[in-house]
Coordinates of C-alpha atoms in Angstrom, one line a residue:
X1500 CA 4.0 -14.0 34.4
X1501 CA 1.3 -15.7 32.2
X1502 CA 2.0 -18.4 30.2
X1503 CA 1.3 -18.4 26.4
X1504 CA -0.6 -21.2 24.7
X1505 CA 0.6 -23.0 21.8
X1506 CA -1.2 -23.2 18.6
X1507 CA -2.3 -26.4 17.1
X1508 CA -3.2 -27.8 20.8
X1509 CA 0.0 -28.6 21.8
X1510 CA 1.0 -28.6 25.7
X1511 CA 2.9 -25.9 27.0
X1512 CA 6.0 -26.0 29.4
X1513 CA 6.8 -24.1 32.3
X1514 CA 8.7 -21.0 31.3
X1515 CA 10.7 -21.9 34.8
X1516 CA 12.3 -24.7 33.0
X1517 CA 14.0 -22.6 30.4
X1518 CA 17.9 -21.8 30.3
X1519 CA 19.4 -18.6 31.3
X1520 CA 22.2 -18.9 29.0
X1521 CA 23.1 -20.2 25.3
X1522 CA 26.3 -19.8 23.3
X1523 CA 25.3 -16.2 22.4
X1524 CA 24.5 -14.5 25.9
X1525 CA 22.0 -15.0 28.4
X1526 CA 18.2 -14.5 27.6
X1527 CA 16.3 -12.1 29.1
X1528 CA 12.6 -12.9 29.6
X1529 CA 11.1 -9.9 29.5
X1530 CA 8.2 -8.9 32.2
X1531 CA 5.0 -7.8 30.8
X1532 CA 3.4 -4.8 33.0
X1533 CA 0.8 -3.7 30.4
X1534 CA -2.0 -1.8 32.6
X1535 CA 0.2 -1.5 35.8
X1536 CA 1.5 1.7 37.1
X1537 CA 5.4 1.5 36.9
X1538 CA 7.2 4.1 39.1
X1539 CA 10.7 5.0 38.3
X1540 CA 11.8 5.6 42.0
X1541 CA 14.6 3.2 42.6
X1542 CA 12.6 0.9 45.0
X1543 CA 12.9 -2.6 43.2
X1544 CA 10.2 -4.4 45.2
X1545 CA 7.7 -4.5 42.2
X1546 CA 10.3 -6.2 40.0
X1547 CA 11.1 -10.0 40.6
X1548 CA 13.3 -10.8 43.4
X1549 CA 15.2 -13.5 40.8
X1550 CA 17.3 -11.3 37.9
X1551 CA 19.6 -12.4 35.4
X1552 CA 23.0 -12.4 36.3
X1553 CA 25.7 -10.2 34.5
X1554 CA 28.0 -13.6 34.8
X1555 CA 30.2 -12.5 31.8
X1556 CA 33.6 -10.3 33.0
X1557 CA 34.6 -8.3 30.3
X1558 CA 37.3 -6.1 31.6
X1559 CA 38.9 -6.0 35.2
X1560 CA 38.0 -7.3 38.3
X1561 CA 34.6 -9.4 38.6
X1562 CA 31.6 -8.4 40.9
X1563 CA 28.1 -9.3 41.5
X1564 CA 25.5 -7.5 38.9
X1565 CA 21.9 -8.6 38.0
X1566 CA 19.4 -7.0 35.8
X1567 CA 15.6 -7.5 34.7
X1568 CA 14.1 -6.0 31.6
X1569 CA 10.0 -5.4 31.6
X1570 CA 7.8 -3.4 29.1
X1571 CA 4.5 -2.2 28.1
X1572 CA 3.3 -0.7 24.9
X1573 CA 5.0 2.5 25.5
X1574 CA 8.3 1.9 27.2
X1575 CA 10.9 -0.8 28.0
X1576 CA 12.1 -1.0 31.7
X1577 CA 15.5 -1.5 33.3
X1578 CA 16.2 -2.5 36.8
X1579 CA 19.5 -3.8 38.2
X1580 CA 21.0 -4.6 41.5
X1581 CA 25.2 -3.9 41.5
X1582 CA 27.3 -4.3 44.3
X1583 CA 28.6 -1.0 44.0
X1584 CA 28.8 1.1 46.8
X1585 CA 30.9 4.0 45.5
X1586 CA 29.2 6.0 42.5
X1587 CA 31.7 7.6 40.3
X1588 CA 30.0 10.3 38.1
X1589 CA 30.5 13.7 36.7
X1590 CA 28.1 16.1 34.8
X1591 CA 29.6 14.8 31.4
X1592 CA 28.5 11.0 31.9
X1593 CA 31.5 9.5 30.0
X1594 CA 32.3 6.0 29.2
X1595 CA 34.6 5.5 32.0
X1596 CA 32.1 6.5 34.9
X1597 CA 29.6 4.0 36.6
X1598 CA 26.7 3.2 34.1
X1599 CA 24.3 0.6 32.9
X1600 CA 24.4 -0.3 28.9
X1601 CA 21.5 -1.6 27.4
X1602 CA 22.2 -3.1 23.9
X1603 CA 19.2 -3.8 21.9
X1604 CA 19.1 -5.5 18.5
X1605 CA 16.3 -5.4 16.1
X1606 CA 15.9 -7.7 13.0
X1607 CA 16.2 -6.9 9.6
X1608 CA 16.1 -10.1 8.2
X1609 CA 18.6 -12.5 6.5
X1610 CA 20.9 -12.6 9.8
X1611 CA 21.1 -8.6 10.0
X1612 CA 19.9 -6.4 13.0
X1613 CA 19.8 -2.8 13.6
X1614 CA 21.4 -2.0 16.9
X1615 CA 21.1 0.3 19.6
X1616 CA 23.1 1.3 22.9
X1617 CA 21.4 3.1 25.7
X1618 CA 23.4 4.0 28.5
X1619 CA 21.7 4.7 31.9
X1620 CA 24.0 6.8 34.4
X1621 CA 23.0 6.6 38.2
X1622 CA 23.1 10.0 39.7
X1623 CA 25.3 11.3 42.9
X1624 CA 22.3 12.2 45.3
X1625 CA 22.5 15.6 46.1
X1626 CA 25.0 16.4 43.4
X1627 CA 24.0 15.3 39.8
X1628 CA 20.9 13.8 38.8
X1629 CA 20.5 10.2 36.7
X1630 CA 21.1 10.5 33.0
X1631 CA 19.9 8.1 30.2
X1632 CA 21.6 8.7 26.6
X1633 CA 21.2 7.0 23.2
X1634 CA 24.1 7.5 20.9
X1635 CA 25.8 9.4 23.4
X1636 CA 22.8 11.9 23.3
X1637 CA 20.7 12.7 26.1
X1638 CA 17.2 10.7 25.4
X1639 CA 14.0 12.7 25.5
X1640 CA 11.2 10.8 27.3
X1641 CA 13.8 8.7 29.2
X1642 CA 14.1 8.6 33.0
X1643 CA 16.2 7.2 35.5
X1644 CA 16.3 7.0 39.1
X1645 CA 19.5 5.5 41.6
X1646 CA 18.9 4.4 44.9
X1647 CA 22.3 3.5 46.6
X1648 CA 22.3 1.6 49.9
X1649 CA 24.9 0.2 52.5
X1650 CA 25.2 -3.1 50.7
X1651 CA 24.7 -2.1 47.0
X1652 CA 23.3 0.3 44.2
X1653 CA 19.7 -0.3 42.6
X1654 CA 19.0 1.3 39.4
X1655 CA 16.0 1.9 37.8
X1656 CA 15.3 3.5 34.0
X1657 CA 12.5 3.8 31.6
X1658 CA 13.1 4.0 27.8
X1659 CA 10.4 4.7 25.6
X1660 CA 10.1 2.5 22.6
X1661 CA 9.7 5.6 20.3
X1662 CA 13.4 6.2 20.4
X1663 CA 13.9 2.6 18.3
X1664 CA 11.8 3.7 14.7
X1665 CA 12.3 -0.3 14.2
X1666 CA 9.6 -0.7 17.6
X1667 CA 6.6 0.9 15.6
X1668 CA 6.1 -2.1 14.1
X1669 CA 8.8 -4.5 15.1
X1670 CA 8.7 -6.2 18.8
X1671 CA 9.4 -9.9 18.1
X1672 CA 13.0 -11.5 17.3
X1673 CA 14.9 -9.0 19.5
X1674 CA 18.2 -9.4 21.0
X1675 CA 19.7 -7.8 24.1
X1676 CA 22.6 -7.6 26.5
X1677 CA 22.8 -5.6 29.4
X1678 CA 26.2 -4.5 31.3
X1679 CA 27.3 -2.4 33.9
X1680 CA 30.6 -0.6 34.1
X1681 CA 31.9 -0.1 37.3
X1682 CA 34.7 2.7 37.9
X1683 CA 36.6 3.7 41.2
X1684 CA 36.4 7.0 40.3
X1685 CA 35.6 8.9 36.8
X1686 CA 37.9 7.6 34.2
X1687 CA 39.4 4.9 36.0
X1688 CA 37.5 1.5 35.2
X1689 CA 37.4 -1.3 37.9
X1690 CA 35.6 -3.8 36.1
X1691 CA 32.7 -4.5 33.2
X1692 CA 30.1 -7.1 34.1
X1693 CA 27.7 -8.2 31.2
X1694 CA 24.9 -10.6 30.2
X1695 CA 26.9 -11.5 27.0
X1696 CA 30.3 -12.1 25.8
X1697 CA 30.4 -9.7 23.1
X1698 CA 28.4 -6.5 21.8
X1699 CA 27.5 -7.5 18.2
X1700 CA 24.0 -8.8 17.5
X1701 CA 24.7 -12.1 17.0
X1702 CA 26.9 -12.6 20.4
X1703 CA 23.8 -11.0 22.2
X1704 CA 20.9 -13.1 24.2
X1705 CA 17.3 -13.3 22.9
X1706 CA 14.9 -10.6 24.7
X1707 CA 11.8 -12.8 25.0
X1708 CA 8.6 -10.6 25.4
X1709 CA 5.4 -12.6 25.9
X1710 CA 4.7 -13.4 22.7
X1711 CA 7.7 -15.5 22.2
X1712 CA 8.4 -16.9 26.0
X1713 CA 6.4 -20.0 25.5
X1714 CA 7.9 -20.6 22.1
X1715 CA 11.3 -20.3 23.5
X1716 CA 10.6 -22.5 26.5
X1717 CA 9.2 -25.3 23.7
X1718 CA 12.4 -25.0 21.7
X1719 CA 14.5 -25.7 24.9
X1720 CA 12.4 -28.6 25.6
X1721 CA 13.1 -30.1 21.9
X1722 CA 16.7 -29.3 22.0
X1723 CA 16.6 -26.8 19.6
X1724 CA 18.5 -23.4 19.2
X1725 CA 17.1 -20.1 20.0
X1726 CA 18.6 -18.6 16.7
X1727 CA 16.4 -20.0 13.7
X1728 CA 18.0 -21.5 10.8
X1729 CA 15.5 -19.0 8.4
X1730 CA 13.5 -16.4 9.6
X1731 CA 11.6 -13.3 8.0
X1732 CA 9.6 -10.7 9.4
X1733 CA 6.3 -9.1 7.9
X1734 CA 2.5 -8.9 8.7
X1735 CA 0.9 -12.1 7.9
X1736 CA -2.2 -11.2 10.1
X1737 CA -4.0 -8.8 12.5
X1738 CA -3.0 -5.1 12.7
X1739 CA 0.0 -3.2 11.6
X1740 CA 2.7 -4.9 13.8
X1741 CA 4.9 -7.4 12.2
X1742 CA 5.3 -11.3 12.8
X1743 CA 8.2 -13.3 13.0
X1744 CA 7.9 -16.5 10.8
X1745 CA 10.8 -18.8 11.3
X1746 CA 12.3 -22.3 11.0
X1747 CA 13.8 -24.0 13.8
X1748 CA 15.0 -27.5 13.2
X1749 CA 11.7 -29.4 11.2
X1750 CA 9.3 -26.9 12.5
X1751 CA 7.9 -23.8 11.2
X1752 CA 7.1 -21.2 13.8
X1753 CA 4.9 -18.1 13.7
X1754 CA 4.8 -15.6 16.6
X1755 CA 4.1 -11.8 17.3
X1756 CA 3.0 -9.0 19.8
X1757 CA -0.3 -8.9 18.4
X1758 CA -0.6 -12.4 16.8
X1759 CA -3.4 -14.1 18.3
X1760 CA -3.8 -11.6 20.6
X1761 CA 0.0 -12.0 21.9
X1762 CA -1.0 -14.9 23.7
X1763 CA -0.6 -17.7 21.6
X1764 CA 2.1 -18.7 18.7
X1765 CA 2.0 -20.9 15.7
X1766 CA 4.0 -24.2 15.8
X1767 CA 4.0 -27.2 13.4
X1768 CA 6.0 -29.6 11.5
X1769 CA 7.1 -29.0 8.3
X1770 CA 7.6 -32.8 7.0
X1771 CA 11.3 -32.6 6.7
X1772 CA 14.1 -34.4 8.4
X1773 CA 16.1 -31.1 9.4
X1774 CA 16.2 -27.2 8.8
X1775 CA 18.9 -27.9 6.2
X1776 CA 15.8 -29.6 4.1
X1777 CA 14.2 -26.0 3.7
X1778 CA 15.9 -24.1 1.0
X1779 CA 13.7 -20.9 0.9
X1780 CA 11.5 -19.0 3.4
X1781 CA 10.1 -15.5 2.2
X1782 CA 6.9 -13.5 2.5
X1783 CA 4.9 -12.0 -0.3
X1784 CA 1.6 -10.4 -0.7
X1785 CA -0.2 -12.3 -3.7
X1786 CA -3.6 -11.2 -3.1
X1787 CA -3.2 -7.6 -2.1
X1788 CA -4.9 -7.6 1.1
X1789 CA -2.2 -6.3 3.2
X1790 CA -1.2 -9.4 4.8
X1791 CA 1.6 -11.6 3.5
X1792 CA 1.7 -14.9 2.7
X1793 CA 4.5 -17.5 3.5
X1794 CA 6.5 -19.4 0.5
X1795 CA 8.3 -22.3 1.7
X1796 CA 10.5 -24.4 -0.6
X1797 CA 11.2 -27.7 1.4
X1798 CA 12.8 -31.2 0.3
X1799 CA 11.2 -34.5 1.5
X1800 CA 13.5 -37.4 2.0
X1801 CA 17.1 -37.5 2.1
X1802 CA 20.1 -35.2 0.8
X1803 CA 20.9 -37.7 -1.8
X1804 CA 17.1 -38.5 -2.8
X1805 CA 14.3 -36.3 -2.3
X1806 CA 11.4 -34.4 -3.7
X1807 CA 11.4 -30.5 -3.6
X1808 CA 8.2 -28.6 -3.3
X1809 CA 7.2 -24.9 -3.4
X1810 CA 4.5 -24.4 -0.8
X1811 CA 2.5 -20.9 -0.4
X1812 CA 1.0 -20.9 3.4
X1813 CA -2.1 -18.1 3.9
X1814 CA -2.8 -17.2 7.7
X1815 CA -6.7 -17.6 7.5
X1816 CA -9.4 -15.7 10.0
X1817 CA -8.4 -18.4 12.9
X1818 CA -4.6 -17.2 12.6
X1819 CA -4.3 -20.7 11.3
X1820 CA -1.7 -21.2 8.5
X1821 CA -3.1 -23.5 5.3
X1822 CA -1.6 -24.3 2.3
X1823 CA -3.1 -22.4 -0.8
X1824 CA -0.6 -23.4 -3.8
X1825 CA 1.8 -26.3 -3.7
X1826 CA 4.1 -27.1 -6.8
X1827 CA 6.6 -29.9 -7.1
X1828 CA 10.1 -28.1 -8.5
X1829 CA 12.7 -30.5 -7.7
X1830 CA 13.5 -34.5 -7.9
X1831 CA 16.8 -36.2 -6.9
X1832 CA 17.7 -39.8 -7.2
X1833 CA 20.5 -42.0 -8.2
X1834 CA 19.4 -41.6 -11.6
X1835 CA 19.4 -37.9 -12.1
X1836 CA 18.3 -34.6 -10.5
X1837 CA 15.7 -32.0 -12.1
X1838 CA 16.0 -28.6 -10.7
X1839 CA 13.0 -26.1 -11.7
X1840 CA 13.6 -22.3 -11.9
X1841 CA 11.3 -20.3 -9.2
X1842 CA 10.3 -16.5 -9.3
X1843 CA 8.2 -15.3 -6.4
X1844 CA 6.8 -11.8 -6.0
X1845 CA 3.9 -10.0 -5.1
X1846 CA 2.7 -10.3 -8.8
X1847 CA 2.5 -14.3 -8.7
X1848 CA 4.7 -17.3 -9.0
X1849 CA 6.5 -18.4 -12.1
X1850 CA 7.7 -22.2 -12.5
X1851 CA 10.4 -22.7 -15.3
X1852 CA 12.7 -25.5 -17.0
X1853 CA 15.7 -25.3 -15.0
X1854 CA 18.6 -27.5 -14.9
X1855 CA 18.5 -31.2 -15.6
X1856 CA 21.1 -34.3 -15.5
X1857 CA 20.6 -38.0 -15.7
X1858 CA 16.8 -38.3 -16.2
X1859 CA 15.8 -38.8 -19.9
X1860 CA 12.2 -39.4 -21.4
X1861 CA 12.2 -43.1 -21.8
X1862 CA 13.4 -44.4 -18.6
X1863 CA 11.9 -41.5 -16.2
X1864 CA 9.7 -43.5 -13.9
X1865 CA 9.2 -41.4 -10.9
X1866 CA 5.9 -41.5 -8.9
X1867 CA 3.8 -38.1 -9.7
X1868 CA 2.8 -35.9 -6.9
X1869 CA -0.8 -36.5 -4.9
X1870 CA -3.3 -34.3 -4.1
X1871 CA -3.6 -30.6 -5.4
X1872 CA 0.7 -30.5 -6.1
X1873 CA 1.6 -29.7 -9.3
X1874 CA 4.1 -31.8 -10.8
X1875 CA 7.7 -30.5 -11.8
X1876 CA 8.5 -29.3 -14.8
X1877 CA 10.2 -32.0 -17.1
X1878 CA 12.6 -31.4 -19.9
X1879 CA 11.1 -33.2 -22.5
X1880 CA 7.7 -31.8 -21.8
X1881 CA 6.3 -29.3 -23.8
X1882 CA 6.1 -26.4 -21.0
X1883 CA 8.5 -24.0 -20.8
X1884 CA 7.2 -22.0 -17.6
X1885 CA 3.9 -21.4 -15.9
X1886 CA 2.7 -18.4 -14.2
X1887 CA 0.3 -18.4 -11.5
X1888 CA -1.3 -15.6 -9.8
X1889 CA -3.8 -15.0 -6.9
X1890 CA -7.6 -14.9 -8.5
X1891 CA -10.5 -14.3 -6.1
X1892 CA -9.9 -16.8 -3.5
X1893 CA -7.3 -19.0 -4.8
X1894 CA -4.4 -19.4 -7.2
X1895 CA -5.1 -20.1 -11.0
X1896 CA -2.6 -20.7 -13.8
X1897 CA -2.5 -17.3 -15.7
X1898 CA -0.2 -18.2 -18.2
X1899 CA 2.0 -20.9 -19.9
X1900 CA 4.6 -20.6 -22.1
X1901 CA 5.6 -23.6 -24.5
X1902 CA 9.0 -25.0 -25.8
X1903 CA 10.5 -27.5 -27.9
X1904 CA 11.4 -30.3 -25.4
X1905 CA 15.2 -30.1 -24.6
X1906 CA 15.8 -33.7 -24.9
X1907 CA 14.7 -34.2 -28.2
X1908 CA 16.9 -37.1 -29.0
X1909 CA 15.8 -38.9 -26.2
X1910 CA 12.2 -38.3 -26.9
X1911 CA 13.0 -39.4 -30.6
X1912 CA 14.6 -42.4 -29.5
X1913 CA 11.7 -43.1 -27.1
X1914 CA 9.4 -42.9 -29.7
X1915 CA 11.1 -45.5 -32.0
X1916 CA 12.6 -47.7 -29.2
X1917 CA 11.3 -51.4 -28.6
X1918 CA 9.4 -52.4 -25.7
X1919 CA 11.8 -53.2 -23.0
X1920 CA 11.8 -53.8 -19.2
X1921 CA 11.6 -49.7 -18.9
X1922 CA 8.2 -49.9 -19.8
X1923 CA 6.5 -49.2 -23.5
X1924 CA 7.8 -47.1 -26.0
X1925 CA 6.5 -43.5 -25.8
X1926 CA 5.1 -41.4 -28.5
X1927 CA 6.6 -38.2 -28.7
X1928 CA 6.1 -35.8 -25.8
X1929 CA 3.3 -33.4 -25.9
X1930 CA 3.9 -30.6 -27.5
X1931 CA 2.0 -27.2 -29.0
X1932 CA 0.5 -27.7 -32.4
X1933 CA 1.8 -26.4 -35.4
X1934 CA -0.1 -24.2 -37.7
X1935 CA -1.0 -27.4 -40.0
X1936 CA -2.3 -29.2 -36.8
X1937 CA -4.6 -26.6 -35.5
X1938 CA -7.6 -27.8 -37.6
X1939 CA -9.6 -24.2 -36.5
X1940 CA -12.8 -25.4 -38.5
X1941 CA -12.9 -28.8 -36.6
X1942 CA -12.3 -26.9 -33.3
X1943 CA -15.0 -24.1 -34.2
X1944 CA -17.5 -27.0 -35.1
X1945 CA -16.9 -28.3 -31.6
X1946 CA -17.5 -25.0 -29.8
X1947 CA -20.8 -24.3 -32.0
X1948 CA -22.2 -28.0 -31.1
X1949 CA -21.7 -27.3 -27.1
X1950 CA -22.5 -23.5 -27.5
X1951 CA -18.7 -22.8 -26.2
X1952 CA -16.9 -20.0 -26.2
X1953 CA -13.5 -18.8 -25.0
X1954 CA -9.8 -20.2 -25.4
X1955 CA -8.8 -23.9 -24.1
X1956 CA -7.1 -23.9 -21.0
X1957 CA -4.7 -26.6 -22.2
X1958 CA -3.8 -27.2 -25.9
X1959 CA -1.5 -29.8 -27.0
X1960 CA -0.8 -32.4 -29.6
X1961 CA 0.3 -36.3 -29.1
X1962 CA -0.6 -39.7 -30.8
X1963 CA -3.3 -40.3 -29.3
X1964 CA -5.5 -42.7 -31.9
X1965 CA -5.6 -43.9 -35.4
X1966 CA -2.6 -43.8 -37.6
X1967 CA 1.3 -42.4 -36.2
X1968 CA 0.0 -38.7 -37.1
X1969 CA -0.5 -36.5 -33.9
X1970 CA -4.1 -35.6 -32.8
X1971 CA -4.8 -32.3 -31.3
X1972 CA -6.0 -32.5 -27.3
X1973 CA -7.7 -29.5 -26.2
X1974 CA -9.3 -28.8 -22.7
X1975 CA -11.8 -26.2 -23.3
X1976 CA -14.6 -25.2 -20.2
X1977 CA -15.0 -29.1 -18.6
X1978 CA -14.5 -31.0 -21.8
X1979 CA -11.6 -33.0 -23.0
X1980 CA -11.7 -32.9 -26.9
X1981 CA -9.5 -34.8 -29.7
X1982 CA -9.7 -34.0 -33.2
X1983 CA -6.8 -34.5 -35.9
X1984 CA -6.1 -34.7 -39.4
X1985 CA -6.1 -38.4 -39.5
X1986 CA -8.7 -38.8 -37.2
X1987 CA -12.3 -39.2 -38.3
X1988 CA -11.1 -37.8 -41.5
X1989 CA -10.1 -34.6 -40.3
X1990 CA -13.8 -33.6 -40.2
X1991 CA -15.3 -34.3 -36.4
X1992 CA -14.2 -34.6 -33.0
X1993 CA -14.5 -36.8 -29.8
X1994 CA -15.0 -35.2 -26.2
X1995 CA -15.6 -36.2 -22.8
X1996 CA -16.4 -34.0 -19.8
X1997 CA -14.6 -34.1 -16.6
X1998 CA -17.0 -34.2 -13.6
X1999 CA -15.6 -30.8 -12.0
X2000 CA -17.9 -28.2 -10.4
X2001 CA -16.0 -25.3 -12.2
X2002 CA -13.1 -25.6 -15.4
X2003 CA -10.5 -24.2 -13.2
X2004 CA -10.7 -27.4 -11.1
X2005 CA -8.9 -29.2 -14.0
X2006 CA -5.4 -28.4 -12.7
X2007 CA -3.0 -30.1 -15.2
X2008 CA -3.0 -32.4 -18.4
X2009 CA -0.4 -34.1 -20.2
X2010 CA -0.2 -37.6 -21.9
X2011 CA 2.0 -40.8 -22.0
X2012 CA 1.1 -44.4 -23.3
X2013 CA 0.3 -46.2 -20.2
X2014 CA -1.6 -49.2 -21.6
X2015 CA 1.2 -50.2 -24.3
X2016 CA -0.4 -49.7 -27.3
X2017 CA 1.3 -47.2 -28.9
X2018 CA -1.1 -44.4 -28.3
X2019 CA -0.5 -41.9 -25.6
X2020 CA -3.2 -41.7 -22.9
X2021 CA -4.7 -38.5 -21.4
X2022 CA -3.5 -38.0 -17.7
X2023 CA -5.7 -35.4 -15.9
X2024 CA -5.2 -34.0 -12.3
X2025 CA -8.3 -32.3 -10.9
X2026 CA -10.2 -31.4 -7.7
X2027 CA -13.9 -32.5 -7.0
X2028 CA -15.6 -30.5 -4.4
X2029 CA -18.4 -31.4 -2.4
X2030 CA -19.9 -30.0 0.8
X2031 CA -19.1 -31.3 4.1
X2032 CA -21.7 -32.4 6.8
X2033 CA -22.4 -29.9 9.7
X2034 CA -20.8 -32.3 12.0
X2035 CA -17.6 -31.4 10.1
X2036 CA -18.5 -27.5 10.1
X2037 CA -20.1 -27.3 6.8
X2038 CA -16.6 -26.6 5.0
X2039 CA -16.1 -27.9 1.2
X2040 CA -14.2 -31.1 1.0
X2041 CA -11.4 -31.3 -1.5
X2042 CA -11.1 -34.5 -3.1
X2043 CA -8.1 -34.5 -5.4
X2044 CA -8.1 -37.1 -8.5
X2045 CA -5.8 -38.6 -10.9
X2046 CA -7.8 -39.4 -14.3
X2047 CA -6.8 -41.3 -17.2
X2048 CA -8.6 -41.0 -20.5
X2049 CA -7.8 -43.1 -24.0
X2050 CA -9.3 -43.0 -27.4
X2051 CA -11.0 -46.3 -27.8
X2052 CA -13.2 -46.9 -31.3
X2053 CA -12.9 -43.5 -32.1
X2054 CA -14.3 -42.4 -28.8
X2055 CA -12.9 -40.8 -25.4
X2056 CA -13.2 -43.1 -22.5
X2057 CA -11.9 -43.1 -19.1
X2058 CA -9.7 -45.8 -18.1
X2059 CA -8.8 -45.2 -14.8
X2060 CA -10.0 -42.7 -11.7
X2061 CA -8.3 -42.4 -8.1
X2062 CA -8.3 -40.2 -5.1
X2063 CA -4.9 -38.8 -4.3
X2064 CA -5.5 -36.4 -1.9
X2065 CA -8.0 -35.0 0.5
X2066 CA -8.7 -31.6 2.3
X2067 CA -10.5 -29.8 4.6
X2068 CA -9.8 -26.4 5.6
X2069 CA -6.3 -26.2 6.4
X2070 CA -5.8 -30.0 7.0
X2071 CA -5.0 -32.3 4.2
X2072 CA -3.8 -36.1 3.2
X2073 CA -1.4 -35.9 0.5
X2074 CA -1.2 -39.5 -1.4
X2075 CA 1.5 -40.5 -4.3
X2076 CA 1.2 -42.2 -7.6
X2077 CA 3.6 -44.3 -9.2
X2078 CA 3.8 -45.6 -12.9
X2079 CA 5.7 -48.9 -13.0
X2080 CA 6.5 -50.7 -16.1
X2081 CA 4.8 -54.1 -16.2
X2082 CA 5.1 -56.2 -19.4
X2083 CA 3.8 -54.2 -22.5
X2084 CA 2.3 -51.5 -20.3
X2085 CA 2.3 -49.8 -17.1
X2086 CA 1.2 -50.7 -13.5
X2087 CA -0.4 -47.9 -11.5
X2088 CA 0.4 -47.7 -8.1
X2089 CA -1.2 -45.9 -5.4
X2090 CA 1.2 -45.0 -2.3
X2091 CA 0.2 -44.1 1.0
X2092 CA 1.6 -40.2 1.3
X2093 CA 1.8 -37.6 4.0
X2094 CA -0.9 -35.7 6.6
X2095 CA -1.0 -32.1 7.4
X2096 CA -2.8 -31.3 10.0
X2097 CA -4.7 -34.4 10.6
X2098 CA -3.6 -37.6 12.2
X2099 CA -4.7 -40.9 12.4
X2100 CA -6.9 -40.3 15.6
X2101 CA -8.2 -37.0 14.2
X2102 CA -9.0 -37.9 10.6
X2103 CA -12.7 -37.7 10.3
X2104 CA -13.3 -39.9 7.4
X2105 CA -13.1 -43.9 7.2
X2106 CA -10.6 -45.7 5.1
X2107 CA -12.6 -46.2 2.0
X2108 CA -12.1 -50.2 0.8
X2109 CA -13.7 -49.7 -2.6
X2110 CA -14.4 -47.1 -5.4
X2111 CA -16.3 -44.2 -3.7
X2112 CA -17.8 -41.8 -6.2
X2113 CA -16.1 -43.3 -9.2
X2114 CA -12.6 -42.9 -8.0
X2115 CA -10.6 -45.5 -6.4
X2116 CA -9.7 -45.2 -2.7
X2117 CA -7.0 -42.4 -1.1
X2118 CA -4.4 -44.5 0.8
X2119 CA -3.8 -42.9 4.3
X2120 CA -0.6 -42.2 5.6
X2121 CA -1.1 -44.9 8.6
X2122 CA -1.9 -47.7 5.9
X2123 CA 1.2 -49.4 4.7
X2124 CA -0.1 -51.2 2.0
X2125 CA 0.2 -50.1 -1.7
X2126 CA -2.5 -50.7 -4.3
X2127 CA -1.4 -51.7 -7.8
X2128 CA -3.6 -51.8 -11.2
X2129 CA -3.2 -53.1 -14.3
X2130 CA -4.8 -52.3 -17.8
X2131 CA -7.2 -55.2 -18.5
X2132 CA -7.9 -54.4 -22.4
X2133 CA -10.8 -51.8 -21.7
X2134 CA -9.6 -50.1 -18.2
X2135 CA -7.5 -50.3 -15.4
X2136 CA -8.5 -53.0 -12.7
X2137 CA -6.9 -53.7 -9.5
X2138 CA -4.3 -56.5 -9.1

């Protein structure tokens, strides 16, 4: 039997170390015989001498029976050795006569199965031919031959895959059992031996075709059950045959008869402590290419303190999944809990305000996610929901609905409160501009001066400068634009250009007073893209950045910039950012995060020790120290 190779360069363990039984039923390691000529003649010398013992005595007297299952593209094969020297058969081939039964279950997802029972009746040489039945009726295309000897009965059968409608696309995640009914005479059953204690699908053992045999061996080595905590079946790669995407403990796996040629499977850590921390696994075809993407909702941390993230994995041309979308959707600490609502279908992803308890705008101090992960929607923010759709080669924000902040009382309290150990008192949270605050003539002047058209990608009001009246903040193309009735007498604007290659690389924008002057700074998350060297394959390096801007002397200036994540292909490093109260203002802390794909030994870049490309350095997961920055009157500087 051929061994399978693991994706991600993991070592493959021997199949012979795999157990033959589990709590449900004995596994069948199916023999692949594609390209070999299989003769259904009752001579079992072409099958392995080591067969699976039918060790469960379900009825009557125990007896020795063993079986092996083989397969090729067209058929399943069943071979048995049974301690039965007398064949009890009639032409009717009824239940209480000598026969073998193959119970086969195809997964439908969510723990449901479609089950079939195929009965193989040995013939009585010179009197009756062997019979194969499905659902009590002779099965067309099937064949069986018996070979009784002085010591035992040898029985061999072929069963066409076409007998099972699901098999046209699904040959992964199967479960099976083989039993043999031994009759003293027709109508009198002496005993029933089986590989499983029951007939229900969940009482069966796994039927491991070649694509899953190495995976099951690996699961055993890691002490994991052969039944996944979550699974989904769909076409994520290759031809029309379906793959099985499954969560076993803290690992995600992909396997299938055509996935990676049926010779390899994908196996990777999810970064969670256990399977309980994965709250969703589903598939959706967002880009309409006929291949589905993997949608995972998972929690990092512990049950009482975690960050919950929705991720979308797309299987690339090399059959290696990579993260193409990431959005924080939940936060839980001892201070409170926030849970966003999530809607996912082939048309896109909607993240909306959901339940919240405990957290308030004036005391919330949780770190922002790093890298390309969108932050959760907070109840005191002006965003009610965001919709993301696949466009071209990536997800983009397709629409955004506004709201009046739900915690209005807390926001008002925060805007009028005195400074305390919780940090500076905050202006009212950003919200959509009212009709009186639009100042369309000033916005039109900016467009004319810059030769720009179209609409703003981000548009909100906050108290960013001057008197207590709010200013309108617009991100148009690559520019951040600020204007207002009390700013420059309501007749002009200030702007600054964000250093991105494409306006879509500005991922998010909000506002918060960080410096303690009572005015909100504008906080932007963006991606800076650069071409990698030939040594790194020439792919695009994505540097994820947190950028902070403030209005000083009626001009927009950048007061802080840091790299919070880096990705190259399917590999990425994700850092985190925290805003910590410090005196009158807020200290910005960069913290090490986590790596996906890369390890300390495979990460191809050196640890930056100073600003690179205008960005404070990314902290790597294997670096324990954090970095703190405090506002010095003109910009944030390292402490």
